[in-house]
Coordinates of C-alpha atoms in Angstrom, one line a residue:
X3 CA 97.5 -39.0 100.2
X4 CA 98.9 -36.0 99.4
X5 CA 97.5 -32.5 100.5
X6 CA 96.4 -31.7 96.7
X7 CA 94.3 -34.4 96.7
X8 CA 92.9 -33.9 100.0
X9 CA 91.7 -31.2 99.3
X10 CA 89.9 -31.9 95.7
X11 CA 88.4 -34.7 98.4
X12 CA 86.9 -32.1 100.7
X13 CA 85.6 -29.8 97.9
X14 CA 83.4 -32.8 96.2
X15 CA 82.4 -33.7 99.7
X16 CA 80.9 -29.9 100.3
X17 CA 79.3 -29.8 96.9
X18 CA 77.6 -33.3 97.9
X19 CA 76.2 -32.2 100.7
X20 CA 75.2 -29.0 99.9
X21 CA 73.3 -30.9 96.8
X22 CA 71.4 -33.5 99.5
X23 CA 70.6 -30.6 101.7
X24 CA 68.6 -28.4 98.8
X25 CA 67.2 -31.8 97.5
X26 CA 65.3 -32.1 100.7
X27 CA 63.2 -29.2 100.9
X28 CA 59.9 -29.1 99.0
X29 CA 59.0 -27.4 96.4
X30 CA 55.9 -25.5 96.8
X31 CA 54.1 -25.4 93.6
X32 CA 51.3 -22.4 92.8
X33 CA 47.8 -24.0 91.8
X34 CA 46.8 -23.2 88.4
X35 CA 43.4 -22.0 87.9
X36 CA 41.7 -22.4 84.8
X37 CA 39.7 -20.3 83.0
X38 CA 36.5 -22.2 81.7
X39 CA 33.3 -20.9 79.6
X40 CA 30.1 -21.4 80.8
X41 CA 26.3 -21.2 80.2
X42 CA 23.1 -20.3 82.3
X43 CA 21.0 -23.8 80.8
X44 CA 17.6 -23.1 79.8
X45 CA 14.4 -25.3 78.1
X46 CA 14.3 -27.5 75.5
X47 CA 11.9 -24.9 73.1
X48 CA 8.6 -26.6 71.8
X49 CA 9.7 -26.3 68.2
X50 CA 12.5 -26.7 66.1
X51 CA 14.6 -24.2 63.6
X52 CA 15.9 -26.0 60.7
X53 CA 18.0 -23.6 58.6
X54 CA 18.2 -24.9 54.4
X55 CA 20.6 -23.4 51.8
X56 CA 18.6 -21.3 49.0
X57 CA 19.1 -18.9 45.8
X58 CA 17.6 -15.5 45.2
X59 CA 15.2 -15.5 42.2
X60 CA 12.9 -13.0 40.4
X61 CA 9.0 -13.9 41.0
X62 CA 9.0 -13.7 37.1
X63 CA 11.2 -14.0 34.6
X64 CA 10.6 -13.4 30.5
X65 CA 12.9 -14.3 27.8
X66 CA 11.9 -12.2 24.8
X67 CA 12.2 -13.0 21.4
X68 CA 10.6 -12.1 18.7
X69 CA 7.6 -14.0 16.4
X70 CA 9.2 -13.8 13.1
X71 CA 13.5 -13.6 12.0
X72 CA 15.0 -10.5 10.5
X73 CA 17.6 -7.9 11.2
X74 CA 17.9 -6.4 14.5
X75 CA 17.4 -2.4 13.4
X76 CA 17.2 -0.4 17.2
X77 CA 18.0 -1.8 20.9
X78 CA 16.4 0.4 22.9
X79 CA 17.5 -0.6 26.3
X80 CA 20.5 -2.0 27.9
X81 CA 21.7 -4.5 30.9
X82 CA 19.9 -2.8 34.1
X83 CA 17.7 -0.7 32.7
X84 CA 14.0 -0.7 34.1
X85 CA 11.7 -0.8 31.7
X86 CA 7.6 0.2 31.7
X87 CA 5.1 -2.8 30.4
X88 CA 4.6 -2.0 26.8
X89 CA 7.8 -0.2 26.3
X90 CA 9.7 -1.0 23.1
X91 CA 13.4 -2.8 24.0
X92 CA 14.2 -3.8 20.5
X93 CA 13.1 -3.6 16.7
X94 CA 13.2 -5.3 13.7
X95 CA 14.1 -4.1 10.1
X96 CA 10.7 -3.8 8.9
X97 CA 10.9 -2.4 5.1
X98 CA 9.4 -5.6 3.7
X99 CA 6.5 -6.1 6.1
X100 CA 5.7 -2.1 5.4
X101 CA 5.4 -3.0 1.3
X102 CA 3.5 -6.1 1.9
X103 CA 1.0 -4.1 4.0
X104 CA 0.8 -1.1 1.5
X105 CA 0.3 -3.9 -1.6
X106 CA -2.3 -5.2 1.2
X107 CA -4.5 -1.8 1.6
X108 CA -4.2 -0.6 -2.3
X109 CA -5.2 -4.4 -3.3
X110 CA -8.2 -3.7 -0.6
X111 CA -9.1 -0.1 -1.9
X112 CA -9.4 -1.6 -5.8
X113 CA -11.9 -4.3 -4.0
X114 CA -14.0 -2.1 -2.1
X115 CA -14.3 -0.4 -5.1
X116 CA -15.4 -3.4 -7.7
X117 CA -18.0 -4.2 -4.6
X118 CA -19.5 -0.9 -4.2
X119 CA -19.6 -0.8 -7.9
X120 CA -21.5 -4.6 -8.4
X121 CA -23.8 -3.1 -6.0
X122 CA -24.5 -0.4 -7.4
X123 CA -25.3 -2.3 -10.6
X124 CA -26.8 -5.8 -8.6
X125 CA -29.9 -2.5 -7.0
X126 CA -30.1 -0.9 -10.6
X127 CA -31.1 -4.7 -12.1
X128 CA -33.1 -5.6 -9.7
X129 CA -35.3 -2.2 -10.2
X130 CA -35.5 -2.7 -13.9
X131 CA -36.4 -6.2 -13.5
X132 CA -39.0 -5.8 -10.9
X133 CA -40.6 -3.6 -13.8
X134 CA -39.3 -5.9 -16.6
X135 CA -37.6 -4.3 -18.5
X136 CA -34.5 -6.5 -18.2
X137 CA -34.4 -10.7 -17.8
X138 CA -34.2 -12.9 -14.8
X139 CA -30.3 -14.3 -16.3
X140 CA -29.5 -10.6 -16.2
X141 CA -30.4 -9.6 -12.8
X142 CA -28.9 -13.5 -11.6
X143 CA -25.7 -12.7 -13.4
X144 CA -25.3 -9.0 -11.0
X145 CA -26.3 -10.4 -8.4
X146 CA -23.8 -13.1 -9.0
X147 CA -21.1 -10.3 -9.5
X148 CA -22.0 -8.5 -6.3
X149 CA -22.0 -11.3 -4.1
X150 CA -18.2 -12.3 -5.9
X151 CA -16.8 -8.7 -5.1
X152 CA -18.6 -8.8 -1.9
X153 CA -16.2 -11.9 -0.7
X154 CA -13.0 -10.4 -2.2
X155 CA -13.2 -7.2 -0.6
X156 CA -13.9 -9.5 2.8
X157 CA -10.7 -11.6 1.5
X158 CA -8.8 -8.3 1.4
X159 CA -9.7 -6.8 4.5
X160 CA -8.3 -10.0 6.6
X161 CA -5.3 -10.0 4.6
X162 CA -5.0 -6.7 5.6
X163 CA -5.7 -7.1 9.6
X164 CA -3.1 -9.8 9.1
X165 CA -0.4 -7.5 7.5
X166 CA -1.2 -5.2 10.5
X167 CA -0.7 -7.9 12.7
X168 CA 2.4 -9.1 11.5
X169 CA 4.0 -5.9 11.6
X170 CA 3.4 -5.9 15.3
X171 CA 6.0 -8.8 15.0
X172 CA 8.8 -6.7 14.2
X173 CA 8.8 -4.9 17.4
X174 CA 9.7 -6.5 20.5
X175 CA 8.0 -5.0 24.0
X176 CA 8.1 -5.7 27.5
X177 CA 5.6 -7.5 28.9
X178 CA 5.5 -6.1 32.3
X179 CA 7.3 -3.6 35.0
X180 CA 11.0 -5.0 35.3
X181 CA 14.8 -4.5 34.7
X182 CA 16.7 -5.9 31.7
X183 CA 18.9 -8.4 32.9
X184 CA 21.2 -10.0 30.0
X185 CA 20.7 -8.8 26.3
X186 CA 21.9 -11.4 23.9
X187 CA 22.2 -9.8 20.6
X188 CA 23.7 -6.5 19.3
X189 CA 22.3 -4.3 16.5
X190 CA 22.5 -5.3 12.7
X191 CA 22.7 -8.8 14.1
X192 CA 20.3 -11.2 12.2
X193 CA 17.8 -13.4 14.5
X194 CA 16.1 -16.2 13.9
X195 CA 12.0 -16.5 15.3
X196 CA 12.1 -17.3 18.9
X197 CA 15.6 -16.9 19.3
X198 CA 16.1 -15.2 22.6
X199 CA 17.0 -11.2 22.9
X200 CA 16.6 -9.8 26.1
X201 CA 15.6 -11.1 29.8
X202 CA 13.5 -9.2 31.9
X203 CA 12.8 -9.9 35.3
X204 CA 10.6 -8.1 37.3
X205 CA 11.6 -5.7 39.8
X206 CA 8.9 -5.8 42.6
X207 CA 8.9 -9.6 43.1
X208 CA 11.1 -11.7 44.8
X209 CA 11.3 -15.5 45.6
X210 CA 13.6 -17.5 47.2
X211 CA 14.2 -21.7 46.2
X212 CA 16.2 -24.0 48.6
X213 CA 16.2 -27.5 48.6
X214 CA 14.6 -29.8 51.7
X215 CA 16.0 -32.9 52.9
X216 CA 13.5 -36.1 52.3
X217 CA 13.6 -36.0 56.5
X218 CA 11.5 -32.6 56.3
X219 CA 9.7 -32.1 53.8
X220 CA 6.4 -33.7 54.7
X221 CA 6.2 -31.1 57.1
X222 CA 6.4 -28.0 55.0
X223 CA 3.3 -26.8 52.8
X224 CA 1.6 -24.8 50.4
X225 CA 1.0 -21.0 52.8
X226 CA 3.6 -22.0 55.8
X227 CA 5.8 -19.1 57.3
X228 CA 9.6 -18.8 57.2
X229 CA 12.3 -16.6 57.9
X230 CA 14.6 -15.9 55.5
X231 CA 18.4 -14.9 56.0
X232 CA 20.9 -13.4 53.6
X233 CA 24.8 -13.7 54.6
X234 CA 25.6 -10.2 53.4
X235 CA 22.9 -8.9 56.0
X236 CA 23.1 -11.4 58.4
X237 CA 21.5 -8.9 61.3
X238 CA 18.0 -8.7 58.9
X239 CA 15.6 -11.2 58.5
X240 CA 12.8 -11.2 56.2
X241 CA 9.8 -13.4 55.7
X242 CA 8.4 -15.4 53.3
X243 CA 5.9 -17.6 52.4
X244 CA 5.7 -21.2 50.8
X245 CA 4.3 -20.7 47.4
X246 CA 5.5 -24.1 45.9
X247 CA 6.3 -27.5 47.5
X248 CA 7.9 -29.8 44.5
X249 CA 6.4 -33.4 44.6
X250 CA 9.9 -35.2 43.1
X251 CA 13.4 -34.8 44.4
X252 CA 15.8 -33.2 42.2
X253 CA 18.2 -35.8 40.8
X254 CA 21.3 -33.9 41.3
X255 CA 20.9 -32.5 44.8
X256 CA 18.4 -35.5 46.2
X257 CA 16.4 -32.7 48.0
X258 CA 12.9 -31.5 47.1
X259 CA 12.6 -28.3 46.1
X260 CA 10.6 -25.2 47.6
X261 CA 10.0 -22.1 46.7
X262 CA 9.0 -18.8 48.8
X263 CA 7.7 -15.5 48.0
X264 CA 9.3 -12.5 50.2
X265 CA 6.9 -10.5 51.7
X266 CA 7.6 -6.8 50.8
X267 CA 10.6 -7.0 48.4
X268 CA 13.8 -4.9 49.1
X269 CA 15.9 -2.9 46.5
X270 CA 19.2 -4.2 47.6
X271 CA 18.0 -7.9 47.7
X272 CA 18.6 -8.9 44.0
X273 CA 18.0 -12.4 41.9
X274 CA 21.4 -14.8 42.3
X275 CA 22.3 -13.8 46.0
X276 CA 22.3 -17.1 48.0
X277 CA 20.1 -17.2 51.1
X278 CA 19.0 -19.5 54.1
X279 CA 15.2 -20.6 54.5
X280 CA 14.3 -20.9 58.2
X281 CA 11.7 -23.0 59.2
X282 CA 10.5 -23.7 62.5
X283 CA 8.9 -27.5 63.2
X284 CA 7.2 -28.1 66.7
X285 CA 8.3 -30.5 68.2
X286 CA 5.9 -33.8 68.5
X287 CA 6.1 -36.3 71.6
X288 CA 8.6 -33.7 73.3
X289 CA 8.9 -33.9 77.7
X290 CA 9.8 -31.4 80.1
X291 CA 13.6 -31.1 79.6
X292 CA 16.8 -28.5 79.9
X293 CA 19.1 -27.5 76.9
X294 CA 22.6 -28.0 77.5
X295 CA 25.7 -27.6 74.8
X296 CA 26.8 -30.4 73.5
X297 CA 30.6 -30.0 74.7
X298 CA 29.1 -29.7 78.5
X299 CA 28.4 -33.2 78.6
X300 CA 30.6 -36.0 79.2
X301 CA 30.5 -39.7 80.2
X302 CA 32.3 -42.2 82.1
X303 CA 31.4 -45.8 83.2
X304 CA 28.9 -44.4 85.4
X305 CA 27.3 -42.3 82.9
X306 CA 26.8 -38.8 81.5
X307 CA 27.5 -36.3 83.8
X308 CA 28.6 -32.1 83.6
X309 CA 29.9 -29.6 86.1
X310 CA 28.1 -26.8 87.7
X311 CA 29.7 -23.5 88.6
X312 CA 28.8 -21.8 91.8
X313 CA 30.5 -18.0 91.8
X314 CA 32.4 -17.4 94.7
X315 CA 33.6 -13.9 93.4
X316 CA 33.6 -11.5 90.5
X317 CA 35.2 -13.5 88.1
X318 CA 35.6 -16.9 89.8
X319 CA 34.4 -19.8 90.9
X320 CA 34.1 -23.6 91.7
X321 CA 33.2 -26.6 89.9
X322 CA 31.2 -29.5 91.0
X323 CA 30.6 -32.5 89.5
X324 CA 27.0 -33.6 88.9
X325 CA 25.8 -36.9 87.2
X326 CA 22.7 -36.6 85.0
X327 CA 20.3 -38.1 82.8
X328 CA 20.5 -37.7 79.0
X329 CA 18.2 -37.4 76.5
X330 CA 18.0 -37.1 72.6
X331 CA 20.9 -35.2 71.1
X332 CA 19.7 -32.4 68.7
X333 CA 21.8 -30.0 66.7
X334 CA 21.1 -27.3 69.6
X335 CA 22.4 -29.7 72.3
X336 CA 21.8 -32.3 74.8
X337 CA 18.3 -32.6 76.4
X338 CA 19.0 -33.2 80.5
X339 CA 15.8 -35.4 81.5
X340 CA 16.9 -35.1 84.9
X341 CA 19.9 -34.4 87.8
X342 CA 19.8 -30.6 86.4
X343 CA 17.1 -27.9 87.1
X344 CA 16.8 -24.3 85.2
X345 CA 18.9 -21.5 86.0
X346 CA 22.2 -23.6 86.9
X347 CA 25.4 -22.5 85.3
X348 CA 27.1 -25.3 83.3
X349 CA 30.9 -25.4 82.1
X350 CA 30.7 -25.6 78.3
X351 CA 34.3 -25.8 77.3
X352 CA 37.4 -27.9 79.0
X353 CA 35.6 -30.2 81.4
X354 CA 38.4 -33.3 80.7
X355 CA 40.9 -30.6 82.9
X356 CA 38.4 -30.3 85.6
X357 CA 38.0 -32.2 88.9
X358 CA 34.8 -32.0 91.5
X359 CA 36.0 -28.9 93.9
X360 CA 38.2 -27.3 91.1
X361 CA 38.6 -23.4 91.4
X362 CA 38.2 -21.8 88.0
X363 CA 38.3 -18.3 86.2
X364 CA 34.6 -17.4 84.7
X365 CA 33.7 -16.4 81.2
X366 CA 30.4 -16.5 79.9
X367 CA 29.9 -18.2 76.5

């Protein structure tokens, strides 16, 4: 062997054991601590909040039109203006109606005339027969007269309250305190009777309609409480009151629906804005239990069971494993019938990484 190659042979030979020699020493791993959530577990509450989807309505809503067709003359309010019960919002062209009731009141003057005049002659004839001085067809044919004018100047004066009346027709008021929410017809626009102008709603009222699932609606009626919840002001909550229950589903959504009254209405609450109707049901049949989070409960081929958290310092602490009883499952949680009592702290997130014993960092759900 030559000396080059003896000495490649002694520089693998180093390198080999200097490899053994580091393989041999153990590596000393740090432990890693997780950090977990957790939650101080408290009672299972006698009642139950149910939360349902609704819509913002007016308490009352009118859709004007007007009794008879014609030409729309004057609008006299606009999209969002509040209007007065009794004020005027639109008008019709009302020339003819006008002529018909003039023709009305000079056809009623020339009848009141001819009657005052028949009895004028009907107390005449009757004097100068009582003395007479005249025949009984004479005096029959006044009277006769009298009692003919008498019933066309009644004709005329009820075609004449009717003319009245009908002129009312031609202008359009509102009904009651509200705001004009959707006006469907511009000016010199010609409308047919009943043909919708404006929509007022009133301001000072406001309900709220949500649809209840067939599994709760038995237990809501006519005067119940609720809260109700808007997600624009999701710190506030209102109440309301149960003003209708509907006896037949609706065939679109399959719910029933329900409608609420809000107890003292608020300016910046308006009709369209959706909303959530909170109802609270007891709970019937319910036993002493805790409330745990769903996520803190896990189970093996034993059973369920969770892990506790003792502190040992600010920010830490351990885990122990502790096997429990479990009882109903409600949107809220699991009920712990037993192996759990109140004021324990339970892990709430990332139990499948934790062991009985495991040291953990602390944050509080």
């Amino acid at each position: 062997m030559g000396w080059k190659k003896r000495a490649l042979y002694g520089v693998a030979l180093g390198l080999l054991v200097g490899m053994t020699g580091c393989g041999g020493e153990e590596k000393q791993e740090a432990e890693v601590i997780r950090a977990v959530k957790y939650r101080e577990v408290a009672p299972v509450p006698s009642h139950l909040e149910r939360r349902f989807s609704g819509i913002t309505k007016a308490g009352e809503v009118v859709r004007m039109s007007f009794r008879t067709g014609g030409k729309i003359e004057t609008l006299e309010a606009g999209v969002g203006d509040r209007v007065k019960r009794g004020q005027v919002v639109a008008t019709l062209d009302n020339r003819d109606a006008r002529l018909n009731l003039e023709k009305a009141l000079v056809d009623l003057e020339k009848s009141r005339i001819q009657s005052d005049n028949a009895k004028s002659n009907l107390q005449r004839t009757k004097a100068l027969y009582e003395n007479n001085n005249v025949p009984v067809s004479e005096y029959e044919k006044a009277r006769d007269t009298y009692a003919n004018a008498s019933a066309a100047y009644d004709v005329d004066v009820r075609a004449v309250r009717l003319q009245k009346r009908e002129l009312t027709y031609y202008t359009l008021a509102s009904p009651m305190d509200g705001i004009v929410t959707a006006r469907e017809v511009e000016a010199n626009e010609n409308v047919a009777s009943g043909e919708v102008v404006a929509v007022v709603q009133a301001g000072d009222s406001i309900e709220v309609e949500a649809g209840i699932p067939e599994l709760w609606i038995a237990q809501i009626r006519q005067g119940q409480a609720a809260g109700i919840v808007y997600p624009a002001m999701p710190d506030k909550r209102f109440e309301g009151r149960v003003t209708e229950v509907a006896f037949e589903s609706d065939p679109e959504t399959h719910t029933y629906p329900v409608t609420l009254v809000m107890e003292g209405a608020r300016a910046n609450i308006r009709p369209g804005m959706p909303a959530s109707v909170v109802f609270r049901f007891e709970r019937e049949g319910a036993v002493p239990a805790l409330l745990v989070p769903v996520h803190a409960v896990a189970k093996d081929y034993e059973g369920h069971f969770l892990y506790i958290v003792e502190k040992t310092g600010e920010g830490e602490g351990v885990v122990t494993k502790r096997r429990v009883t479990a009882g109903r499952m409600m949107s809220d949680g699991f009920e712990i019938l037993s192996g759990l009592e109140g004021g324990e702290k339970v892990v709430t997130t990332g139990i499948s990484f934790l062991t009985d014993g495991k040291k953990v960092k602390l944050i509080s759900d």
